[in-house]
């Protein structure tokens, strides 16, 4: 069952962005970069580490380094349920 982005954010997920620096097997002197984004849980980052494991097993370009950041888009104090509405002329 897939969850919507809002459901994930309300459960504590935040947007994780990672930049992978890797070398091509044929050109080891050239560094390339790849940007990856997904909703993940800090501080363990299970989705990010699962992707890194996938990269190391399945992709021929060896990783040089990974730089990532995590942003919680909805914090507990930022979201509230509004019940009423009023109009102004």
mmCIF file of C-alpha atoms in Angstrom:
data_model
loop_
_atom_site.group_PDB
_atom_site.id
_atom_site.type_symbol
_atom_site.label_atom_id
_atom_site.label_comp_id
_atom_site.label_asym_id
_atom_site.label_seq_id
_atom_site.Cartn_x
_atom_site.Cartn_y
_atom_site.Cartn_z
ATOM 1 C CA UNK A 1 0.000 0.000 0.000
ATOM 2 C CA UNK A 2 1.595 3.268 -1.070
ATOM 3 C CA UNK A 3 1.326 6.268 1.196
ATOM 4 C CA UNK A 4 0.881 9.846 0.127
ATOM 5 C CA UNK A 5 3.608 12.397 0.737
ATOM 6 C CA UNK A 6 1.478 14.126 3.387
ATOM 7 C CA UNK A 7 0.964 10.866 5.299
ATOM 8 C CA UNK A 8 4.708 10.236 5.276
ATOM 9 C CA UNK A 9 5.482 13.761 6.498
ATOM 10 C CA UNK A 10 2.938 13.470 9.325
ATOM 11 C CA UNK A 11 4.626 10.215 10.413
ATOM 12 C CA UNK A 12 7.976 11.989 10.784
ATOM 13 C CA UNK A 13 9.507 11.451 7.358
ATOM 14 C CA UNK A 14 11.474 14.279 5.820
ATOM 15 C CA UNK A 15 12.989 14.949 2.435
ATOM 16 C CA UNK A 16 16.497 13.533 2.128
ATOM 17 C CA UNK A 17 18.667 14.738 -0.730
ATOM 18 C CA UNK A 18 21.940 12.974 -1.453
ATOM 19 C CA UNK A 19 24.656 13.757 -3.977
ATOM 20 C CA UNK A 20 26.720 10.747 -4.985
ATOM 21 C CA UNK A 21 30.197 11.239 -6.416
ATOM 22 C CA UNK A 22 31.370 8.215 -8.365
ATOM 23 C CA UNK A 23 33.910 7.143 -10.947
ATOM 24 C CA UNK A 24 33.112 5.578 -14.301
ATOM 25 C CA UNK A 25 34.764 2.150 -14.694
ATOM 26 C CA UNK A 26 36.442 3.164 -17.972
ATOM 27 C CA UNK A 27 37.546 6.659 -16.832
ATOM 28 C CA UNK A 28 38.707 6.418 -13.215
ATOM 29 C CA UNK A 29 40.203 9.939 -13.263
ATOM 30 C CA UNK A 30 36.793 11.546 -13.879
ATOM 31 C CA UNK A 31 34.318 12.153 -11.041
ATOM 32 C CA UNK A 32 30.629 12.203 -11.910
ATOM 33 C CA UNK A 33 27.714 13.172 -9.702
ATOM 34 C CA UNK A 34 24.209 11.805 -9.258
ATOM 35 C CA UNK A 35 21.459 13.437 -7.169
ATOM 36 C CA UNK A 36 18.932 11.263 -5.319
ATOM 37 C CA UNK A 37 15.857 12.348 -3.328
ATOM 38 C CA UNK A 38 13.342 10.411 -1.262
ATOM 39 C CA UNK A 39 11.350 10.685 1.944
ATOM 40 C CA UNK A 40 13.317 9.122 4.769
ATOM 41 C CA UNK A 41 13.505 8.944 8.565
ATOM 42 C CA UNK A 42 16.354 10.692 10.364
ATOM 43 C CA UNK A 43 18.738 9.872 12.013
ATOM 44 C CA UNK A 44 18.919 6.276 10.714
ATOM 45 C CA UNK A 45 18.096 7.018 7.034
ATOM 46 C CA UNK A 46 17.064 3.446 6.115
ATOM 47 C CA UNK A 47 16.081 4.295 2.521
ATOM 48 C CA UNK A 48 19.319 6.154 1.817
ATOM 49 C CA UNK A 49 21.492 3.336 3.154
ATOM 50 C CA UNK A 50 19.424 0.754 1.260
ATOM 51 C CA UNK A 51 20.076 2.742 -1.937
ATOM 52 C CA UNK A 52 23.814 2.933 -1.160
ATOM 53 C CA UNK A 53 23.882 -0.844 -0.675
ATOM 54 C CA UNK A 54 22.041 -1.278 -3.991
ATOM 55 C CA UNK A 55 24.580 1.002 -5.716
ATOM 56 C CA UNK A 56 27.534 -0.939 -4.345
ATOM 57 C CA UNK A 57 26.060 -4.303 -5.426
ATOM 58 C CA UNK A 58 24.502 -3.467 -8.802
ATOM 59 C CA UNK A 59 26.221 -0.427 -10.330
ATOM 60 C CA UNK A 60 29.731 -0.693 -11.759
ATOM 61 C CA UNK A 61 30.796 2.880 -10.974
ATOM 62 C CA UNK A 62 32.602 2.812 -7.608
ATOM 63 C CA UNK A 63 31.450 5.426 -5.105
ATOM 64 C CA UNK A 64 33.918 8.140 -4.188
ATOM 65 C CA UNK A 65 31.764 9.934 -1.613
ATOM 66 C CA UNK A 66 28.175 10.743 -0.639
ATOM 67 C CA UNK A 67 26.969 14.085 0.682
ATOM 68 C CA UNK A 68 23.423 14.333 2.022
ATOM 69 C CA UNK A 69 21.028 16.620 3.834
ATOM 70 C CA UNK A 70 17.693 15.999 5.524
ATOM 71 C CA UNK A 71 14.844 18.447 5.969
ATOM 72 C CA UNK A 72 11.774 17.708 8.028
ATOM 73 C CA UNK A 73 9.029 19.468 6.079
ATOM 74 C CA UNK A 74 6.358 19.307 8.776
ATOM 75 C CA UNK A 75 7.396 19.642 12.394
ATOM 76 C CA UNK A 76 5.004 19.035 15.307
ATOM 77 C CA UNK A 77 4.606 22.759 16.000
ATOM 78 C CA UNK A 78 3.941 23.675 12.366
ATOM 79 C CA UNK A 79 0.832 21.602 11.686
ATOM 80 C CA UNK A 80 -2.554 21.985 13.326
ATOM 81 C CA UNK A 81 -6.078 20.940 12.500
ATOM 82 C CA UNK A 82 -8.274 23.957 11.719
ATOM 83 C CA UNK A 83 -11.969 23.359 12.363
ATOM 84 C CA UNK A 84 -13.527 26.741 11.660
ATOM 85 C CA UNK A 85 -13.542 29.251 8.837
ATOM 86 C CA UNK A 86 -14.802 32.820 8.603
ATOM 87 C CA UNK A 87 -15.129 35.276 5.740
ATOM 88 C CA UNK A 88 -14.327 38.961 5.731
ATOM 89 C CA UNK A 89 -15.827 41.470 3.312
#
